Coordinates of C-alpha atoms and ligand atoms in Angstrom, one line a residue:
M339 CA 156.9 2.4 -74.1
N340 CA 155.1 -0.1 -76.4
N341 CA 153.3 -3.2 -75.2
F342 CA 155.2 -6.5 -75.3
D343 CA 155.0 -10.1 -74.2
Y344 CA 157.1 -11.5 -71.5
S345 CA 158.6 -15.0 -71.1
R346 CA 161.1 -16.3 -68.5
A347 CA 163.5 -18.8 -70.1
S348 CA 164.0 -22.0 -68.2
D349 CA 167.4 -22.8 -69.7
V350 CA 169.7 -21.7 -72.5
A351 CA 167.9 -24.1 -75.0
D352 CA 164.6 -22.5 -74.1
A353 CA 166.0 -19.0 -74.6
I354 CA 167.2 -20.0 -78.0
R355 CA 163.8 -21.6 -78.9
L356 CA 161.9 -18.5 -77.7
L357 CA 164.3 -16.1 -79.6
T358 CA 164.0 -18.2 -82.8
A359 CA 160.2 -18.4 -82.6
D360 CA 159.8 -14.6 -82.5
P361 CA 162.2 -12.4 -84.6
G362 CA 161.0 -9.3 -82.7
A363 CA 162.0 -10.8 -79.3
K364 CA 164.9 -9.5 -77.2
L365 CA 166.8 -11.1 -74.3
I366 CA 166.8 -9.1 -71.1
A367 CA 169.5 -9.6 -68.5
G368 CA 170.1 -6.7 -66.1
G369 CA 167.8 -4.4 -68.2
T370 CA 170.0 -1.3 -67.5
N371 CA 170.4 -0.6 -71.3
L372 CA 167.4 -2.3 -72.9
I373 CA 164.8 -0.7 -70.6
D374 CA 166.2 2.8 -71.2
L375 CA 166.0 2.2 -75.0
M376 CA 162.5 0.9 -74.7
K377 CA 161.4 4.0 -72.7
E378 CA 162.8 6.2 -75.5
N379 CA 161.1 4.1 -78.2
V380 CA 164.4 3.2 -79.8
E381 CA 163.9 -0.5 -79.1
R382 CA 160.4 -2.0 -79.5
P383 CA 160.7 -5.7 -78.8
S384 CA 157.6 -7.7 -79.3
R385 CA 158.6 -10.0 -76.5
L386 CA 161.1 -9.8 -73.6
I387 CA 162.9 -13.1 -72.9
D388 CA 164.1 -12.9 -69.3
I389 CA 167.4 -14.8 -68.9
S390 CA 168.4 -13.3 -65.6
R391 CA 167.7 -16.6 -63.7
L392 CA 169.7 -18.9 -66.0
P393 CA 172.6 -20.6 -64.4
L394 CA 175.3 -18.5 -66.2
R395 CA 176.9 -17.0 -63.1
D396 CA 180.0 -19.2 -62.6
I397 CA 183.6 -18.1 -62.7
K398 CA 185.8 -21.1 -63.0
G399 CA 189.2 -22.2 -64.3
T400 CA 189.6 -23.8 -67.8
A401 CA 191.7 -26.8 -68.6
G402 CA 194.1 -24.5 -70.5
G403 CA 194.8 -22.4 -67.3
G404 CA 192.4 -19.5 -68.2
L405 CA 189.1 -18.5 -66.7
R406 CA 185.6 -18.9 -67.9
I407 CA 183.1 -16.3 -66.9
G408 CA 179.3 -16.9 -67.2
A409 CA 177.4 -14.3 -69.2
L410 CA 175.1 -13.4 -66.3
V411 CA 177.9 -12.6 -63.8
P412 CA 177.1 -9.0 -62.6
N413 CA 179.8 -6.5 -63.4
S414 CA 180.5 -5.8 -59.7
D415 CA 180.9 -9.4 -58.8
L416 CA 183.4 -9.8 -61.7
A417 CA 185.4 -6.7 -60.8
Y418 CA 185.7 -7.8 -57.2
H419 CA 186.2 -11.5 -57.7
P420 CA 189.5 -12.6 -56.1
L421 CA 190.6 -14.4 -59.2
I422 CA 190.0 -11.4 -61.4
E423 CA 191.6 -9.0 -58.9
Q424 CA 194.7 -11.2 -58.6
R425 CA 195.0 -12.6 -62.2
Y426 CA 193.4 -10.0 -64.4
P427 CA 193.6 -6.7 -62.7
L428 CA 193.3 -4.8 -66.0
L429 CA 189.8 -6.2 -66.4
A430 CA 188.8 -5.3 -62.9
S431 CA 190.0 -1.8 -63.4
A432 CA 188.2 -1.3 -66.7
I433 CA 184.9 -2.5 -65.2
L434 CA 185.2 -0.2 -62.2
A435 CA 185.8 2.7 -64.6
G436 CA 182.3 2.2 -66.0
A437 CA 178.8 3.4 -64.9
S438 CA 178.0 3.6 -61.1
A439 CA 178.1 1.0 -58.3
Q440 CA 174.3 0.5 -58.6
L441 CA 174.4 0.0 -62.3
R442 CA 177.4 -2.4 -62.0
N443 CA 175.4 -4.5 -59.5
M444 CA 172.7 -5.0 -62.1
A445 CA 174.7 -5.0 -65.4
S446 CA 175.7 -8.4 -66.7
V447 CA 178.8 -9.4 -68.7
G448 CA 176.7 -10.4 -71.8
G449 CA 174.6 -7.2 -71.6
N450 CA 177.8 -5.1 -71.3
L451 CA 179.1 -6.5 -74.5
M452 CA 175.8 -6.0 -76.2
Q453 CA 175.0 -2.5 -75.0
R454 CA 174.2 0.0 -77.7
T455 CA 175.9 3.2 -78.7
R456 CA 175.4 6.4 -76.7
C457 CA 175.2 8.6 -79.8
S458 CA 172.6 11.2 -78.9
Y459 CA 170.9 11.0 -82.3
F460 CA 170.5 7.3 -81.9
Y461 CA 168.4 8.1 -78.7
D462 CA 166.5 10.9 -80.4
T463 CA 163.8 9.3 -82.5
A464 CA 163.0 12.7 -84.1
T465 CA 166.3 12.7 -86.0
P466 CA 167.6 10.5 -88.9
C467 CA 169.9 7.7 -87.8
N468 CA 171.0 4.7 -89.9
K469 CA 171.7 2.6 -86.8
R470 CA 168.2 3.1 -85.4
S471 CA 166.3 3.3 -88.7
P472 CA 168.4 1.9 -91.6
G473 CA 168.5 4.1 -94.7
T474 CA 167.4 7.3 -93.0
G475 CA 170.9 8.9 -92.9
C476 CA 173.4 9.9 -90.2
S477 CA 172.7 13.1 -88.2
A478 CA 176.1 13.0 -86.5
L479 CA 178.2 13.3 -89.7
D480 CA 177.5 17.1 -89.9
G481 CA 176.0 17.5 -86.4
L482 CA 177.3 17.4 -82.9
N483 CA 180.0 14.9 -83.3
R484 CA 182.4 15.8 -80.5
N485 CA 182.1 12.3 -78.9
H486 CA 182.2 10.4 -82.1
A487 CA 184.6 7.9 -83.7
I488 CA 187.9 8.8 -85.4
L489 CA 188.8 5.3 -86.5
G490 CA 187.0 2.7 -88.7
T491 CA 184.1 5.1 -89.5
S492 CA 182.0 4.9 -92.6
K493 CA 179.7 7.3 -94.4
S494 CA 176.8 5.5 -92.8
C495 CA 177.8 5.9 -89.1
I496 CA 180.5 7.4 -86.9
A497 CA 179.2 6.0 -83.6
T498 CA 181.5 4.6 -80.9
N499 CA 181.0 1.5 -78.8
P500 CA 180.5 2.6 -75.1
S501 CA 181.7 -0.5 -73.3
D502 CA 184.7 -0.2 -71.0
M503 CA 184.9 -3.9 -70.2
S504 CA 185.2 -4.8 -73.9
V505 CA 188.4 -2.7 -74.2
A506 CA 190.2 -4.7 -71.5
L507 CA 188.8 -8.0 -72.9
A508 CA 190.1 -7.1 -76.4
A509 CA 193.6 -6.3 -74.9
L510 CA 193.6 -9.6 -73.0
G511 CA 192.6 -11.7 -76.0
A512 CA 189.3 -12.9 -74.6
L513 CA 187.0 -15.3 -76.4
V514 CA 183.2 -15.1 -76.5
H515 CA 181.2 -18.3 -76.2
I516 CA 177.9 -18.3 -78.0
A517 CA 175.0 -20.8 -78.3
G518 CA 172.3 -20.7 -81.0
P519 CA 170.0 -22.8 -83.2
S520 CA 173.0 -24.4 -84.9
G521 CA 174.9 -25.3 -81.7
Q522 CA 177.8 -23.6 -79.9
R523 CA 180.6 -21.5 -81.3
T524 CA 183.4 -19.3 -80.0
I525 CA 184.8 -16.1 -81.5
A526 CA 187.5 -13.7 -80.5
L527 CA 186.3 -10.6 -78.7
T528 CA 188.1 -8.5 -81.3
D529 CA 185.8 -10.1 -84.0
F530 CA 182.6 -9.9 -81.9
H531 CA 181.9 -6.2 -82.5
R532 CA 181.6 -4.9 -86.1
L533 CA 182.7 -1.8 -87.9
P534 CA 179.7 0.2 -89.3
D535 CA 180.4 -0.1 -93.0
D536 CA 177.0 0.2 -94.7
K537 CA 175.2 -1.9 -92.0
P538 CA 175.5 0.2 -88.8
H539 CA 172.3 -1.3 -87.4
L540 CA 174.4 -4.4 -86.8
D541 CA 176.6 -3.8 -83.8
T542 CA 178.0 -7.3 -83.4
N543 CA 178.5 -10.5 -85.3
I544 CA 176.0 -12.4 -83.1
G545 CA 173.4 -14.2 -85.2
S546 CA 169.7 -14.3 -84.9
G547 CA 168.6 -16.7 -82.2
E548 CA 172.0 -16.7 -80.6
I549 CA 172.9 -16.0 -76.9
I550 CA 176.2 -15.2 -75.3
T551 CA 176.9 -17.9 -72.6
A552 CA 180.3 -17.0 -71.4
I553 CA 183.6 -15.1 -71.8
E554 CA 186.9 -16.9 -71.7
L555 CA 190.1 -15.3 -70.6
P556 CA 193.4 -16.9 -71.7
P557 CA 196.0 -17.7 -69.0
R558 CA 198.2 -14.6 -69.5
G559 CA 196.8 -11.9 -67.2
F560 CA 199.5 -9.2 -67.1
T561 CA 199.4 -8.9 -63.3
R562 CA 202.1 -6.3 -62.8
N563 CA 202.5 -3.9 -65.8
Y564 CA 199.0 -2.8 -66.8
S565 CA 196.8 0.3 -66.7
Y566 CA 193.3 1.3 -67.8
L567 CA 193.0 5.0 -68.4
K568 CA 189.6 6.5 -69.1
I569 CA 189.4 10.2 -70.2
R570 CA 185.9 11.6 -69.9
D571 CA 184.1 14.9 -69.3
R572 CA 183.4 14.1 -65.7
L573 CA 185.4 11.9 -63.3
S574 CA 182.6 9.5 -62.8
Y575 CA 179.3 8.4 -64.4
A576 CA 180.4 9.4 -67.9
F577 CA 181.3 7.4 -71.0
A578 CA 184.8 7.6 -72.4
L579 CA 186.0 10.2 -74.8
V580 CA 189.0 8.0 -75.1
S581 CA 190.1 5.0 -73.0
V582 CA 193.2 2.9 -73.2
A583 CA 193.9 -0.6 -72.0
A584 CA 197.6 -1.3 -71.9
A585 CA 199.4 -4.4 -70.7
L586 CA 203.1 -5.1 -70.8
E587 CA 205.6 -7.9 -69.8
L588 CA 209.0 -6.5 -69.1
E589 CA 212.5 -8.1 -68.8
G590 CA 214.3 -5.3 -67.1
N591 CA 213.3 -2.3 -69.1
A592 CA 212.8 -4.3 -72.3
I593 CA 209.3 -5.1 -73.5
S594 CA 208.8 -8.8 -74.2
E595 CA 205.0 -8.6 -74.7
A596 CA 202.6 -5.8 -75.3
R597 CA 198.9 -5.3 -75.6
L598 CA 197.0 -2.1 -76.4
A599 CA 193.4 -1.4 -77.1
L600 CA 191.4 1.8 -77.3
G601 CA 187.8 2.6 -76.3
G602 CA 185.7 5.6 -77.2
V603 CA 187.2 6.0 -80.7
A604 CA 185.6 3.5 -82.9
H605 CA 182.5 1.3 -83.4
K606 CA 184.4 -1.5 -81.6
P607 CA 187.4 -1.8 -79.2
W608 CA 190.3 -0.8 -81.4
R609 CA 193.4 -3.1 -81.4
N610 CA 196.2 -3.1 -83.9
L611 CA 198.7 -5.9 -83.8
E612 CA 201.3 -3.8 -85.7
A613 CA 201.5 -1.3 -82.9
E614 CA 202.0 -4.1 -80.3
A615 CA 204.6 -5.8 -82.5
A616 CA 206.5 -2.5 -82.7
L617 CA 206.9 -2.4 -78.9
R618 CA 208.3 -6.0 -78.5
G619 CA 212.0 -6.0 -78.0
Q620 CA 212.1 -2.2 -77.4
A621 CA 213.0 -0.3 -74.3
A622 CA 210.0 1.0 -72.3
T623 CA 210.5 4.7 -73.2
P624 CA 208.2 7.5 -74.2
D625 CA 209.7 7.6 -77.7
H626 CA 208.8 4.0 -78.3
F627 CA 205.4 4.5 -76.8
G628 CA 204.8 7.5 -79.0
H629 CA 205.7 5.4 -82.1
A630 CA 203.2 2.7 -81.0
A631 CA 200.6 5.4 -80.5
D632 CA 201.2 6.6 -84.1
L633 CA 200.8 3.1 -85.4
L634 CA 197.6 2.5 -83.4
L635 CA 196.1 5.8 -84.7
Q636 CA 197.1 5.2 -88.3
G637 CA 194.2 6.4 -90.5
A638 CA 192.4 8.4 -87.8
T639 CA 190.1 11.0 -89.3
A640 CA 188.1 13.7 -87.6
R641 CA 184.7 15.3 -88.2
S642 CA 184.0 19.0 -87.5
H643 CA 184.0 18.8 -83.6
N644 CA 186.2 15.8 -82.7
E645 CA 189.7 16.7 -84.1
F646 CA 190.9 17.0 -80.6
K647 CA 190.4 13.3 -80.0
I648 CA 193.3 12.3 -82.2
E649 CA 195.9 14.2 -80.2
L650 CA 194.1 13.3 -76.9
S651 CA 194.3 9.6 -77.9
R652 CA 198.0 9.8 -78.7
R653 CA 198.7 11.4 -75.3
A654 CA 196.5 8.9 -73.5
I655 CA 198.2 6.0 -75.1
V656 CA 201.7 7.2 -74.1
R657 CA 200.5 8.0 -70.6
T658 CA 198.8 4.7 -70.1
L659 CA 201.9 2.8 -71.3
M660 CA 204.1 4.9 -68.9
Q661 CA 201.7 3.9 -66.1
A662 CA 201.9 0.3 -67.1
A663 CA 205.7 0.3 -67.4
S664 CA 206.1 1.8 -64.0
A665 CA 203.6 -0.6 -62.4
R666 CA 201.5 2.4 -61.3
P667 CA 198.1 1.8 -62.9
Q668 CA 195.4 4.4 -63.1
S669 CA 193.4 4.2 -59.8
Q670 CA 189.6 3.8 -60.3
A671 CA 189.0 4.8 -56.7
H672 CA 190.9 8.1 -56.9
K673 CA 190.4 9.1 -60.5
K674 CA 192.9 12.0 -60.6
I675 CA 195.3 11.8 -63.4
A676 CA 198.6 10.9 -61.8
Ligands
FAD1790 C1 173.7 6.0 -66.7 C2 174.5 4.9 -67.2 C3 175.9 5.0 -67.3 C4 176.7 4.0 -67.8 N1 178.0 4.1 -67.9 C5 178.8 3.1 -68.5 C6 180.2 3.2 -68.6 O1 180.8 4.2 -68.3 N2 180.8 2.2 -69.2 C7 180.2 1.1 -69.6 O2 180.9 0.1 -70.1 N3 178.9 0.9 -69.5 C8 178.2 1.9 -68.9 N4 176.8 1.8 -68.8 C9 176.2 0.7 -69.5 C10 176.0 -0.5 -68.7 O3 177.2 -1.1 -68.4 C11 175.1 -1.4 -69.5 O4 173.8 -0.9 -69.5 C12 175.1 -2.9 -69.0 O5 176.4 -3.4 -69.0 C13 174.1 -3.7 -69.8 O6 174.0 -5.0 -69.1 P1 172.6 -5.5 -68.8 O7 172.7 -6.9 -68.2 O8 171.8 -4.5 -67.9 O9 172.0 -5.6 -70.2 P2 170.4 -5.5 -70.7 O10 170.0 -4.0 -70.7 O11 169.6 -6.5 -70.1 O12 170.6 -5.9 -72.2 C14 171.4 -5.1 -73.1 C15 171.4 -5.8 -74.5 O13 172.1 -7.0 -74.4 C16 171.4 -8.1 -74.9 N5 171.8 -9.2 -74.0 C17 171.8 -9.3 -72.7 N6 172.4 -10.4 -72.3 C18 172.7 -11.1 -73.4 C19 173.3 -12.4 -73.7 N7 173.7 -13.2 -72.7 N8 173.4 -12.8 -75.0 C20 173.0 -12.0 -76.0 N9 172.4 -10.8 -75.8 C21 172.3 -10.4 -74.5 C22 169.9 -7.6 -74.6 O14 169.0 -8.3 -75.5 C23 170.0 -6.2 -75.0 O15 170.0 -6.0 -76.4 C24 176.0 2.8 -68.3 C25 174.6 2.7 -68.2 C26 173.9 3.7 -67.7 C27 172.4 3.6 -67.6
SF4_1791 S1 176.6 8.1 -85.8 FE1 175.5 6.2 -86.1 S2 174.2 6.1 -84.3 FE2 174.8 8.2 -84.5 S3 173.3 9.3 -85.9 FE3 174.9 8.5 -87.2 S4 174.1 6.5 -87.8 FE4 173.0 7.0 -85.9

C-alpha cells in the first residue's frame, strides 16, 4: 500500500472542498472496496477523505410520497429498515443477496453504487487493463472471460458492474442525489453508471469533486409481485453471474406495470423499456415472459468462455418473472432455487 494523507470531512461542503483541492484524493465511507484496492495497488489515492461521520444516515419520506435514503446508510440498516421491508421489499432482497452480514454492516449506499468491477485482470497489476491503466489493452477479451459482460460491451472493456443493490434501484426507478463544486443535481440511477465505450476507466457519470448525498425512491414500491434472483457459483459470498430484479403489478392475471433489470451482464444495471412495455397488457404467462427476455437480451454477444450466460440470463428472467407473478419471491435466507 502506498503512503497517503488523511482528512476527516466536517460536512459535505468540506468534503467537496477537499476533493476539489486534490485531484488524487478519494472519499472513503465503509472502506470495504477502496481499502482492498489500495492493498492491491490498483487504487493509489494521494489523500483519503473520510466521510463516514457525515450526517447522511437518514431514511425519510419525500413530499412526493417516496423515500430519501442518505448515502452513508449501511447496507444492513437499509435492508432491515421497516419502511424498506414494507414498501420496497425488492430492494431489501437485492441487498441481502450481496456480500456477507459483516460486509453489509460496513458498506454504505454511496460506496455500493461506486464499487469497482471484480474483473480479475483489473485486480492483477501485472496484466494489461484499460480500466486500471487506460490505453494498455484488455486482458479479458481473449482471456478468462467466463464472468464477463454479454451486453453493452466495447473493444476496450467487457467488465461487469458487481452491485446487487443497483439492479433493484434501476428497476424501481431510483434517483441519485449528488453535490459538487457547481451545486446539487439529481440523475436517474439508470444514467449513473456508464457503458465502457472507449473510456472504461470511467465507471459512472459522477464528476470530479462530486459526492453522492442520497438515493431517492419513487412512491411505487411493488410490494406484492417482485423477486430478486441471483445466480452465482456459490450460494453465498459470491458476485452474480446473472441477477434479475423483476417487479409487476397485476390485475387478475393481466400485467398492468412491469419492471425488469439485469445484473452481472453489463458494465451497468441493464434495463430496457421495450421489454417492459411488451409485458404491459399481457397475461402473466411463460410465453410472454420469454418474449420479454428475448427483448431484454437483444444484441447480447459472448466471448470465448461466457456463451452460457445468454441462455442462463434468458432462463433467469423467465424464472424471476414467474416468481414475481406468483408472489413467491426468491428467498435470500434459504437460497435454494424454488
Ligand atoms: C468479499 C466481498 C464480497 C462482496 N460481495 C458483494 C456482492 O455480492 N454484491 C454487492 O453488491 N457487493 C458486494 N461486495 C461489495 C460491497 O458491497 C462494497 O464493497 C461496498 O458496498 C462498498 O461500500 P463502502 O461504503 O465500503 O465503500 P468504500 O470502499 O468506502 O468506497 C468505495 C468507492 O466509493 C466511493 N464513495 C464512497 N462513498 C461515496 C459517496 N457518498 N459519494 C461518492 N463516492 C463515494 C469511494 O471513493 C470509493 O471509490 C463485496 C465486497 C467484498 C469485500
Ligand atoms: S474487462 Fe475491463 S476491467 Fe477487465 S481487463 Fe478488460 S479493461 Fe480491464
